[in-house]
GROMACS .gro file of C-alpha atoms in nm:
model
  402
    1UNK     CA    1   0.000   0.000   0.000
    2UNK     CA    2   0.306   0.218   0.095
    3UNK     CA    3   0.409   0.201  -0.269
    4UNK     CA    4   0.078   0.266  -0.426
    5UNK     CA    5   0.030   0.605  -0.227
    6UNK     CA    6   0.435   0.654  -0.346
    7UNK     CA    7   0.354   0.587  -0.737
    8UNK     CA    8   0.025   0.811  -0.699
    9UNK     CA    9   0.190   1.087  -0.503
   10UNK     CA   10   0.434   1.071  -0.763
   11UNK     CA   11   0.256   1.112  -1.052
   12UNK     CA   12   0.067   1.374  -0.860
   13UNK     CA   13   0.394   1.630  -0.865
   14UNK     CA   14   0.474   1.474  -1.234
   15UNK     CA   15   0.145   1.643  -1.360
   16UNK     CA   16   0.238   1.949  -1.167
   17UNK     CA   17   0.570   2.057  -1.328
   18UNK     CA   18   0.518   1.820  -1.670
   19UNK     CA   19   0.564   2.113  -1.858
   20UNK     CA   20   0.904   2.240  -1.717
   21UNK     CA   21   1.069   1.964  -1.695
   22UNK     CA   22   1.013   1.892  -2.101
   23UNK     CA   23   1.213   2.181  -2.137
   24UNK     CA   24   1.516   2.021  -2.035
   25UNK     CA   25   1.412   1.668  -2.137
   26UNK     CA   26   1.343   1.520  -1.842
   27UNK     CA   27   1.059   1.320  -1.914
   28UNK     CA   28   0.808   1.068  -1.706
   29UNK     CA   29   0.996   0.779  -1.796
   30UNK     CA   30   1.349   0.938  -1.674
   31UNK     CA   31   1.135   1.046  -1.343
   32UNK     CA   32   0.948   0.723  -1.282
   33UNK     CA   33   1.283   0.532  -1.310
   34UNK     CA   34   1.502   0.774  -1.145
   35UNK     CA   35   1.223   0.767  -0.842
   36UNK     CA   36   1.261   0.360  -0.831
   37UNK     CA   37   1.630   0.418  -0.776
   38UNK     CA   38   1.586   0.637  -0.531
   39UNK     CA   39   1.356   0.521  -0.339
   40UNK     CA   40   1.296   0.152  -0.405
   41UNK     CA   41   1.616   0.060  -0.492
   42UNK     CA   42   1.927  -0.125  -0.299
   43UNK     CA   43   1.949  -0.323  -0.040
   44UNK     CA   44   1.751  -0.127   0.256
   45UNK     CA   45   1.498   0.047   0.023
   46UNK     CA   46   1.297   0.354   0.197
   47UNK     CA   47   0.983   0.199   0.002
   48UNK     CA   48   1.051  -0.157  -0.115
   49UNK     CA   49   0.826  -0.345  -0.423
   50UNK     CA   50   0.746  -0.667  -0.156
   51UNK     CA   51   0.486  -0.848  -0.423
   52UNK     CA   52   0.562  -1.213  -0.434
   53UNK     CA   53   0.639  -1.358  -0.745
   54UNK     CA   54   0.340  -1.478  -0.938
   55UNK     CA   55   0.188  -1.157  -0.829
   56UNK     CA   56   0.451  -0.914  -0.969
   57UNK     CA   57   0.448  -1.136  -1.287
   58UNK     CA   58   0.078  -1.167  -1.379
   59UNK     CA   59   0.059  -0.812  -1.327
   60UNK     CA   60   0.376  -0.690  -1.572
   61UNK     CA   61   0.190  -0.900  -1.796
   62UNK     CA   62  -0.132  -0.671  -1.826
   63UNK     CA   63   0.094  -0.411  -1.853
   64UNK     CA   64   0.183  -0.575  -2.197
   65UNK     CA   65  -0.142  -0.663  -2.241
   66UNK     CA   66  -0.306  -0.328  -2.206
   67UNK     CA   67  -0.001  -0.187  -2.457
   68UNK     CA   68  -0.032  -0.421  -2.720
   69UNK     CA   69  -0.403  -0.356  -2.706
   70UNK     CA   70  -0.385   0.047  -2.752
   71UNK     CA   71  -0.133   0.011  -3.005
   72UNK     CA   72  -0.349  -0.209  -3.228
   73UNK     CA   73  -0.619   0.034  -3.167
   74UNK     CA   74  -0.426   0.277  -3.375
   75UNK     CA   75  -0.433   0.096  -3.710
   76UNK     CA   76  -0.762   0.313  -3.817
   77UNK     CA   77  -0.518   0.618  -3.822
   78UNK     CA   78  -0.245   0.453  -4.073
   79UNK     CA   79  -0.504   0.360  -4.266
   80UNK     CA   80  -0.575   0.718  -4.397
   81UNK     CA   81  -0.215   0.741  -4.538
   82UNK     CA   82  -0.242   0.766  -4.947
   83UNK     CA   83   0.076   0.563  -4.970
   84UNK     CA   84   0.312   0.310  -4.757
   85UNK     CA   85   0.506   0.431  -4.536
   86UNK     CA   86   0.772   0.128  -4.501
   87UNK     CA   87   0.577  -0.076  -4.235
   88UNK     CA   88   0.587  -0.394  -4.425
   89UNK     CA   89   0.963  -0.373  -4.462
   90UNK     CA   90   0.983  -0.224  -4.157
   91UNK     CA   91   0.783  -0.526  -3.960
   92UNK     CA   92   0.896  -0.820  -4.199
   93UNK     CA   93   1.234  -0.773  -4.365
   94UNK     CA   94   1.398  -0.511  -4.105
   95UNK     CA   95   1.271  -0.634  -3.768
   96UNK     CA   96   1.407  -1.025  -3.851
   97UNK     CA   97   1.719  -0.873  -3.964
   98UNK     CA   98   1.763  -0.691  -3.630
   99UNK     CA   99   1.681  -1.012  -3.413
  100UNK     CA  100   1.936  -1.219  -3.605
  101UNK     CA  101   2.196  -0.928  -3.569
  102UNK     CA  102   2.121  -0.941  -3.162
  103UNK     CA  103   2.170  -1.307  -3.137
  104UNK     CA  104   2.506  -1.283  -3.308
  105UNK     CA  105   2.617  -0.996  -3.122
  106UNK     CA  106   2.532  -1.180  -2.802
  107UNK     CA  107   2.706  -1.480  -2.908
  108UNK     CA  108   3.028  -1.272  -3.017
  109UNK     CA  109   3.040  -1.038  -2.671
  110UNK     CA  110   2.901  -1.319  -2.440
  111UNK     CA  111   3.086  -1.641  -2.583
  112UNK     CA  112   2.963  -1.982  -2.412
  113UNK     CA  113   2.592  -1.856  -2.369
  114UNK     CA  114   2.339  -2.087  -2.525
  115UNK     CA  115   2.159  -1.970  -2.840
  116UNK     CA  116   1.821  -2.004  -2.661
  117UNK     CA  117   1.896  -1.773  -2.430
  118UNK     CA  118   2.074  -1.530  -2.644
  119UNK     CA  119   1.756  -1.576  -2.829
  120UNK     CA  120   1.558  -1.439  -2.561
  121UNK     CA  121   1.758  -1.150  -2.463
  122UNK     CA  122   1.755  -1.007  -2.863
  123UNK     CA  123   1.357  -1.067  -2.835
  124UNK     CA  124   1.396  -0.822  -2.537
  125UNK     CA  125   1.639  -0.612  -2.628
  126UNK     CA  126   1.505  -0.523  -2.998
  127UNK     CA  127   1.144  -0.401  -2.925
  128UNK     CA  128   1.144  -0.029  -3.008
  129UNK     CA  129   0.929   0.196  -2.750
  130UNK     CA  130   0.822   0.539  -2.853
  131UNK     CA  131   0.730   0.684  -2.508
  132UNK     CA  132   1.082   0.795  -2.398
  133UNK     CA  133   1.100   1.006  -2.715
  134UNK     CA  134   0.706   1.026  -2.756
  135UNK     CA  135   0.749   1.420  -2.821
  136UNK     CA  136   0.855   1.331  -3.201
  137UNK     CA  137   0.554   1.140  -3.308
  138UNK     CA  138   0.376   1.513  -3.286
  139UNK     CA  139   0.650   1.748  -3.391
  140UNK     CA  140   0.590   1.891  -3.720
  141UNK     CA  141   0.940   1.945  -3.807
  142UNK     CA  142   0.981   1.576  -3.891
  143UNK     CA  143   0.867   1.443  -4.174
  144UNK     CA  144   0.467   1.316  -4.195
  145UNK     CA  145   0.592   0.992  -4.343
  146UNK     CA  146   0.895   0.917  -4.091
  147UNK     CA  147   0.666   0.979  -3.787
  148UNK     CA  148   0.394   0.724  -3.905
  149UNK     CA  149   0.625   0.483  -4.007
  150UNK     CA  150   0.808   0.501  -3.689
  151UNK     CA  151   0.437   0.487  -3.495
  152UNK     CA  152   0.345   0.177  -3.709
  153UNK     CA  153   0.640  -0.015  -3.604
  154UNK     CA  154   0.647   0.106  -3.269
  155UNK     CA  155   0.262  -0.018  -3.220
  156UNK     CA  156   0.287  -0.366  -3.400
  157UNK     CA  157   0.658  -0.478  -3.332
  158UNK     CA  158   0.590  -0.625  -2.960
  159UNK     CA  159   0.270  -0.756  -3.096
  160UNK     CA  160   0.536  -0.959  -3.332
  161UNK     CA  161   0.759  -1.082  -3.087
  162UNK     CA  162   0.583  -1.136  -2.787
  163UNK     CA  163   0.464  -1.515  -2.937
  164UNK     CA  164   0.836  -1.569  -3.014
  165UNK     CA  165   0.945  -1.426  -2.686
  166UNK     CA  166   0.676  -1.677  -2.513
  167UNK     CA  167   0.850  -1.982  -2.690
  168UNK     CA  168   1.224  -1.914  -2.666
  169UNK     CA  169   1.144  -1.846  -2.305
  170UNK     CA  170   0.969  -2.152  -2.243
  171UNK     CA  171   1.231  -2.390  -2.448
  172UNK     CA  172   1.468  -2.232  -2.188
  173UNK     CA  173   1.302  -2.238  -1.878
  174UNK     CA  174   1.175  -2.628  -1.982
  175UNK     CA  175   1.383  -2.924  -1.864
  176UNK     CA  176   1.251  -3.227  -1.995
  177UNK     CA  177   1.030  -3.115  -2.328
  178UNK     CA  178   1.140  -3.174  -2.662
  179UNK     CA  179   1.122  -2.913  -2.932
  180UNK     CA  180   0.852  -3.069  -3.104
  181UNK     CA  181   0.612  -3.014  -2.826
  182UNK     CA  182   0.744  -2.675  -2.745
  183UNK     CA  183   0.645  -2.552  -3.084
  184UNK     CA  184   0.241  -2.771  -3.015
  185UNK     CA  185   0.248  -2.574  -2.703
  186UNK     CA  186   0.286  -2.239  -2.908
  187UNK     CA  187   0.132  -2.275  -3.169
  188UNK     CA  188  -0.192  -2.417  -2.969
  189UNK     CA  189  -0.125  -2.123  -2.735
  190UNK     CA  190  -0.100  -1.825  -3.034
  191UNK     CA  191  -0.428  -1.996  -3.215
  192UNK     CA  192  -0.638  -2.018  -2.880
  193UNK     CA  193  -0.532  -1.663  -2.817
  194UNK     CA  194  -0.623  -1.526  -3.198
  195UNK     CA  195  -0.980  -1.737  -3.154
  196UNK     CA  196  -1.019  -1.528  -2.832
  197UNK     CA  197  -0.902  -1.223  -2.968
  198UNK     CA  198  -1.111  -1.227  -3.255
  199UNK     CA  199  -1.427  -1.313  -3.120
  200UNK     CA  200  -1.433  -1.111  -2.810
  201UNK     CA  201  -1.297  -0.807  -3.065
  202UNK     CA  202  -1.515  -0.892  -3.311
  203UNK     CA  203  -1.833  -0.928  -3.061
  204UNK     CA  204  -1.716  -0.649  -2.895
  205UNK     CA  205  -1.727  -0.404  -3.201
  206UNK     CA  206  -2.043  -0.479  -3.305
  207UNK     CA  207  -2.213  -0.436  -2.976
  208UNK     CA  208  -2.023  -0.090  -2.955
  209UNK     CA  209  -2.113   0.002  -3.254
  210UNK     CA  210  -2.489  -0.113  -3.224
  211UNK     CA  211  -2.515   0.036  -2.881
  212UNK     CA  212  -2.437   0.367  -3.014
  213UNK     CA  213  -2.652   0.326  -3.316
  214UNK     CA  214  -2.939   0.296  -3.128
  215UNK     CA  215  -2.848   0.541  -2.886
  216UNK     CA  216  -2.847   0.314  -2.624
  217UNK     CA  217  -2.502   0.441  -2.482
  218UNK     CA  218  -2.344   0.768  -2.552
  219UNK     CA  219  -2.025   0.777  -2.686
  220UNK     CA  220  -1.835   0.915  -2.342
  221UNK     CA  221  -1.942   0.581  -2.188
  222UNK     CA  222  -1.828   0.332  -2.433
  223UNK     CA  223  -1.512   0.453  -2.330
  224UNK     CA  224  -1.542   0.189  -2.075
  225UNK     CA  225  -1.611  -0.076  -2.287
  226UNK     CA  226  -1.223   0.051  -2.446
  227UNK     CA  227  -1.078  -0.004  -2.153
  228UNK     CA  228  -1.271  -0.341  -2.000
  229UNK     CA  229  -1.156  -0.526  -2.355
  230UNK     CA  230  -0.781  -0.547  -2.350
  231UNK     CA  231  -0.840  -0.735  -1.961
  232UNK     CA  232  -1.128  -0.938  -2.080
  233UNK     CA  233  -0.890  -1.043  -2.362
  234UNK     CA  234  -0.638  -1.129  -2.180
  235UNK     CA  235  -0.824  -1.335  -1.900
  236UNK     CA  236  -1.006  -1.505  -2.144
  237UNK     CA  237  -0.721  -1.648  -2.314
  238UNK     CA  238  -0.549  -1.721  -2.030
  239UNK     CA  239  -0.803  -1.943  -1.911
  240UNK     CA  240  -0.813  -2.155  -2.203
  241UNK     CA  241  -0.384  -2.205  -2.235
  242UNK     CA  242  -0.387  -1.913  -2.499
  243UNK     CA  243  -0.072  -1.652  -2.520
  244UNK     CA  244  -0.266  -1.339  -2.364
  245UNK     CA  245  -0.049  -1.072  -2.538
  246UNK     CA  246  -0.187  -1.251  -2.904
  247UNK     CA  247  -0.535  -1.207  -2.777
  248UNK     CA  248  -0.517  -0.838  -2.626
  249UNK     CA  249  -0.341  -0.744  -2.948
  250UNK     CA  250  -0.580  -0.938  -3.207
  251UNK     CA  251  -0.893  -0.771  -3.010
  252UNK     CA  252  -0.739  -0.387  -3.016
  253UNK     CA  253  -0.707  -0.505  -3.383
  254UNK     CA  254  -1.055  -0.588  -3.443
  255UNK     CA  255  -1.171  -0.283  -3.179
  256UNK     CA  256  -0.965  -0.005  -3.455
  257UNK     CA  257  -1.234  -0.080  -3.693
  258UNK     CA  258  -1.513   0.081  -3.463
  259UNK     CA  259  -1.313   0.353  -3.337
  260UNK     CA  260  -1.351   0.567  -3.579
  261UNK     CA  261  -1.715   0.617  -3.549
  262UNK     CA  262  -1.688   0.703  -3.174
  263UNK     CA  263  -1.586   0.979  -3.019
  264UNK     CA  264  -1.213   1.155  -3.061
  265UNK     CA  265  -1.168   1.080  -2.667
  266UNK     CA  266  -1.296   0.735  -2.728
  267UNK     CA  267  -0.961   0.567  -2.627
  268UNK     CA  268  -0.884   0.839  -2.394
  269UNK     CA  269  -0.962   0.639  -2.063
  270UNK     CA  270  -0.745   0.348  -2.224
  271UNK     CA  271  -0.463   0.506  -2.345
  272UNK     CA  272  -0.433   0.707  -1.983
  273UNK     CA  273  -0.432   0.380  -1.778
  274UNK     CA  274  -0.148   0.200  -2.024
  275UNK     CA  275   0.006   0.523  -1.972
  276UNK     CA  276  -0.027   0.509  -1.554
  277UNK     CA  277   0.037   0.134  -1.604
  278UNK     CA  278   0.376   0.166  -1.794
  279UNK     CA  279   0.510   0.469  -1.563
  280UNK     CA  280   0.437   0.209  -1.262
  281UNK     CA  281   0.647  -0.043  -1.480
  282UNK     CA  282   0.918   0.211  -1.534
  283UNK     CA  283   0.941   0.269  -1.128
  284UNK     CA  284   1.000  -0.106  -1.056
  285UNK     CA  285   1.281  -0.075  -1.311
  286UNK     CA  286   1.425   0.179  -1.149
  287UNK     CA  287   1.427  -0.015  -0.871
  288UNK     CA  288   1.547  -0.346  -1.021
  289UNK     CA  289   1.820  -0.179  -1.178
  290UNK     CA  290   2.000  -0.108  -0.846
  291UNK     CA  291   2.083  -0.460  -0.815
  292UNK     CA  292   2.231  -0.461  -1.191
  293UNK     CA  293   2.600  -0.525  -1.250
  294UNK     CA  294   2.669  -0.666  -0.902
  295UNK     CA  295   2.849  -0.989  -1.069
  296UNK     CA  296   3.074  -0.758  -1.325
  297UNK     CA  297   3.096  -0.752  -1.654
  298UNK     CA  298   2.970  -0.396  -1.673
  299UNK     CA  299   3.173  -0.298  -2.010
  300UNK     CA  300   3.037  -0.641  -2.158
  301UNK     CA  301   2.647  -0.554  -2.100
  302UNK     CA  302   2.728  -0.146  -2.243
  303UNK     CA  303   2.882  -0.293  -2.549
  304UNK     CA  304   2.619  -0.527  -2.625
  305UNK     CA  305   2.355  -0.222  -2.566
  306UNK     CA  306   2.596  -0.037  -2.827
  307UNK     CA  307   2.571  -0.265  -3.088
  308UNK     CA  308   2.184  -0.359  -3.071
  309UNK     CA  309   2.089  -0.001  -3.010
  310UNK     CA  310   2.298   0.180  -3.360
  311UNK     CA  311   2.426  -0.121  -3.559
  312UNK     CA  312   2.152  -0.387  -3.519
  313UNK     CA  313   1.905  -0.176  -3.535
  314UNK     CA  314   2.002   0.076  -3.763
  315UNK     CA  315   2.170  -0.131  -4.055
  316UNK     CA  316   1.857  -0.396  -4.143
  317UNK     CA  317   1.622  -0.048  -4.095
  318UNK     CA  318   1.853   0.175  -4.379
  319UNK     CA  319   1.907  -0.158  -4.578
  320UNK     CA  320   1.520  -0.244  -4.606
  321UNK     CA  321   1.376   0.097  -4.694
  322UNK     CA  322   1.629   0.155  -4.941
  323UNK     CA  323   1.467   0.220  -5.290
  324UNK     CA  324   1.161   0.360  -5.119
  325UNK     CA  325   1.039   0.724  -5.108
  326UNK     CA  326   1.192   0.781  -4.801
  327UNK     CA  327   1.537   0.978  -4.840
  328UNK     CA  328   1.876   0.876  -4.747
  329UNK     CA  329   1.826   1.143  -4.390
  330UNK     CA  330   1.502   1.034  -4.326
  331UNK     CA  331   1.623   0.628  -4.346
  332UNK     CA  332   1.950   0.733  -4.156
  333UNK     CA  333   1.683   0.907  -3.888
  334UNK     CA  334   1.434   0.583  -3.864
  335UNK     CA  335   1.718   0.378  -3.810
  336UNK     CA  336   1.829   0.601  -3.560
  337UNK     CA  337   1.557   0.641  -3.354
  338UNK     CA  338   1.481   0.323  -3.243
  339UNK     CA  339   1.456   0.376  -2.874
  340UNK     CA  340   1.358   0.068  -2.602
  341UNK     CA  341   1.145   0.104  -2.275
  342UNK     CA  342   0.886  -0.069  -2.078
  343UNK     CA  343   0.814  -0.394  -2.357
  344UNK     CA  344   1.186  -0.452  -2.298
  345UNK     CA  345   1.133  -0.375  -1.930
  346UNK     CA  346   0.824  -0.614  -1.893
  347UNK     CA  347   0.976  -0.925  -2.147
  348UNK     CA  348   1.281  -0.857  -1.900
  349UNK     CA  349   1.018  -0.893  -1.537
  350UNK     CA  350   0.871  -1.211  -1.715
  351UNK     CA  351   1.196  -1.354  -1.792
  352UNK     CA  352   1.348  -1.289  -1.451
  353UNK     CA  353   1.068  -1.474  -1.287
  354UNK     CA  354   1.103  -1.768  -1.472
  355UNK     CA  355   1.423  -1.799  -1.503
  356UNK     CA  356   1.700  -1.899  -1.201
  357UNK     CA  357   2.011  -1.827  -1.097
  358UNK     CA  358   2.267  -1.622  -1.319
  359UNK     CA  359   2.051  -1.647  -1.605
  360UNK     CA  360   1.818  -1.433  -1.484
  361UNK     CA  361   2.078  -1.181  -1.327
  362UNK     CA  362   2.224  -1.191  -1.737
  363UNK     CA  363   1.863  -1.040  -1.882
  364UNK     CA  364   1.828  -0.791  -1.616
  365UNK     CA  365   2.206  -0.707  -1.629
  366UNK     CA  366   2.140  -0.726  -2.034
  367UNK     CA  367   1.820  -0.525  -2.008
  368UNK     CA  368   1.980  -0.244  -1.782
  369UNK     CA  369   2.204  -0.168  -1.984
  370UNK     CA  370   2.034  -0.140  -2.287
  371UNK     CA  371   1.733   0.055  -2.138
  372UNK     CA  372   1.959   0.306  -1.988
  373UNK     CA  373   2.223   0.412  -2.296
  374UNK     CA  374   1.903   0.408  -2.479
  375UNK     CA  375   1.752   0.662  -2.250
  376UNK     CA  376   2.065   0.843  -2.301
  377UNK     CA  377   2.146   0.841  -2.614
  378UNK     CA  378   1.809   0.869  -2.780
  379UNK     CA  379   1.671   1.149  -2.534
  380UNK     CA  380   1.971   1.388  -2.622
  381UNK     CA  381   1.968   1.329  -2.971
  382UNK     CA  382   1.574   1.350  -3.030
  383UNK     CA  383   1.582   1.763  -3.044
  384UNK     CA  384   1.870   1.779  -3.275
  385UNK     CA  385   1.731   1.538  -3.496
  386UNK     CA  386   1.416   1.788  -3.480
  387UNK     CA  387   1.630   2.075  -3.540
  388UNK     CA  388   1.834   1.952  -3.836
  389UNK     CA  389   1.452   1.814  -4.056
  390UNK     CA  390   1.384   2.207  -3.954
  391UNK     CA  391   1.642   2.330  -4.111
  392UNK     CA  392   1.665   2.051  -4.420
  393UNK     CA  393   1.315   2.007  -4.552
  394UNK     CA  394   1.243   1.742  -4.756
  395UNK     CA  395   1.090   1.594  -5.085
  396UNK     CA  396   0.738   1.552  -5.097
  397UNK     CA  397   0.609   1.306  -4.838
  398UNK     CA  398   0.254   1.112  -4.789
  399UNK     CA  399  -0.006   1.292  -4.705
  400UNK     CA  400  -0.311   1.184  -4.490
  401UNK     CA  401  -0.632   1.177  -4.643
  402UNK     CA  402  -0.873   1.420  -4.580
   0.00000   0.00000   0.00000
């Protein structure tokens, strides 16, 4: 209770001086984390995070959950681009490429490690998270084009590689299953989940949309029915075996097609509590990270951040939307801008708590690392990047449809 009335007071005094602090860059991320350190980090924490295990787990998982929902609510809006904006490279030629890179890199920096687990740390490592540099996605000095394709991949890339993520994990933390049943497991897990998803989404919709039809619910209310879905999802699936990120992300995907006949502030309740939820997730990794490093290796876990977060990331991006509209700035920026937060964060929670021993000190060590220089690096450079599309426009880019 101690650190519920800590997180609220906190975000309290966040709302209060939001404003100035964006000045200097200091956003709710930096603060949330910086708090955990502060004061729920170390070894005699002022406010420790006490949740047992299974607790702390299932509930990092509806922080994934309620994510992978609101980003797949936001497929109506790239739907009213005229042309592509890279997503399919992006998501299938770009995103693979950056996986394999990560398992390599972790196999050249961390030699002995087993592939499976190097396998799970690139699956945490490589999801991209907007919200540490979320101020781009509405400045108008970038690009229309670059900001939607960096939303698109931002929204559907954990929706990708939270199945894998769920199987490499699992062949890990397994002792006695062979591969073959393993992959039964998943798949049986992702196609319970998309049945879920898809009929709860689809049922969903059209009670939504017949509901407001008939003017039996206004549209401020249904804003409730945004926000029950992603948890019904995910409970639902989870009952029946399925993978409860699938579902949550299948029924925001069938949920997009009703949203645009609601109200603007129809996903306003939603979006605010995967906000509150992923600031809460961001705290507990402030306070995990205090107990980073303590086994050494410090200049191992930096330079495997350094690698993922320019060269695997940045090479497969340039490489795949070369030949496109997009301009040789604009593919050096997407590439570029690839910063992680809370889905590595929460993969990194899940992994931790199923994992034992020093494999599960290696993702959080891993994780970190990678979280942090990305914080860094990606928060200072976000306003020159801004400053220099200012200064350079560019060709004519995709505009949305009136």
């Amino acid at each position: 209770m101690i650190a519920l009335f800590v997180l609220l007071a906190l975000l309290f005094l966040w709302v209060l001086v939001s404003h100035r602090l964006s000045r200097w860059s200091i956003t709710a991320p930096i603060t949330f984390a910086a708090a955990g350190i502060l004061i729920s980090g170390g070894d005699h924490p002022v406010v420790p995070l006490d949740a047992d295990t299974h607790t702390f787990q299932r509930a990092f998982e509806l922080v994934l959950a309620v994510m992978l929902f609101t980003d797949a609510t936001e497929a109506h809006e790239y739907a009213r681009l005229r042309e592509p904006v890279g997503q399919v490279r992006l998501l299938g030629l770009a995103l693979p490429g950056s996986l394999v890179l990560a398992v390599l890199f972790g196999a050249l920096v961390f030699p002995g490690t087993g592939w499976w687990l190097l396998a799970v740390i690139a699956l945490v490592v490589m999801p991209m998270d907007l919200a540490p540099v979320l101020m781009l996605l509405r400045d108008e000095r970038l690009p229309l084009r670059m900001r939607a394709a960096l939303n698109i991949e931002g929204g559907f890339n954990d929706g990708l590689i939270s199945p894998l993520f769920v199987f490499c994990l699992a062949h890990v933390v397994s002792e006695g299953d062979t591969f073959g049943h393993l992959v039964t497991n998943a798949l049986k897990g992702a196609v319970y989940a998309t049945v879920v998803g898809s009929v709860l989404g689809f049922l969903a919709s059209k009670a939504v949309r017949s509901a407001l039809r008939s003017s039996w619910a206004e549209p401020a209310s249904l804003r409730l029915a945004g926000l029950a879905l992603p948890f019904l999802a995910y409970s639902a699936s989870v009952l029946v075996d399925g993978n409860g990120f699938v579902a949550a992300f299948v029924a925001g995907l069938w949920y997009a097609h009703v949203v645009s006949e609601l109200s603007e502030d129809s996903l306003d309740l939603v979006n605010d509590v995967s906000h509150l939820l992923a600031l809460a997730a961001w705290y507990a990794f402030g306070a995990v990270a205090t107990q980073a490093f303590v086994g050494g290796h410090v200049l191992r876990y930096f330079a495997y951040a350094l690698l993922v977060l320019v060269v695997a990331r940045s090479v497969p991006v340039i490489a795949s939307l070369s030949g496109t509209a997009f301009s040789r700035p604009e593919r050096i920026a997407i590439g570029w801008l690839g910063p992680r937060g809370v889905t590595s964060i929460v993969f990194s929670v899940l992994a931790f708590t199923q994992l034992k021993g020093d494999d599960a000190d290696f993702v959080v060590n891993v994780t970190a690392a990678t979280v942090l220089l990305s914080v860094l690096l990606h928060g200072v450079t976000a306003e020159p990047v801004a400053r220099w599309f200012a200064r350079h426009p560019q060709p004519e880019e995709a505009d949305p449809v009136r």
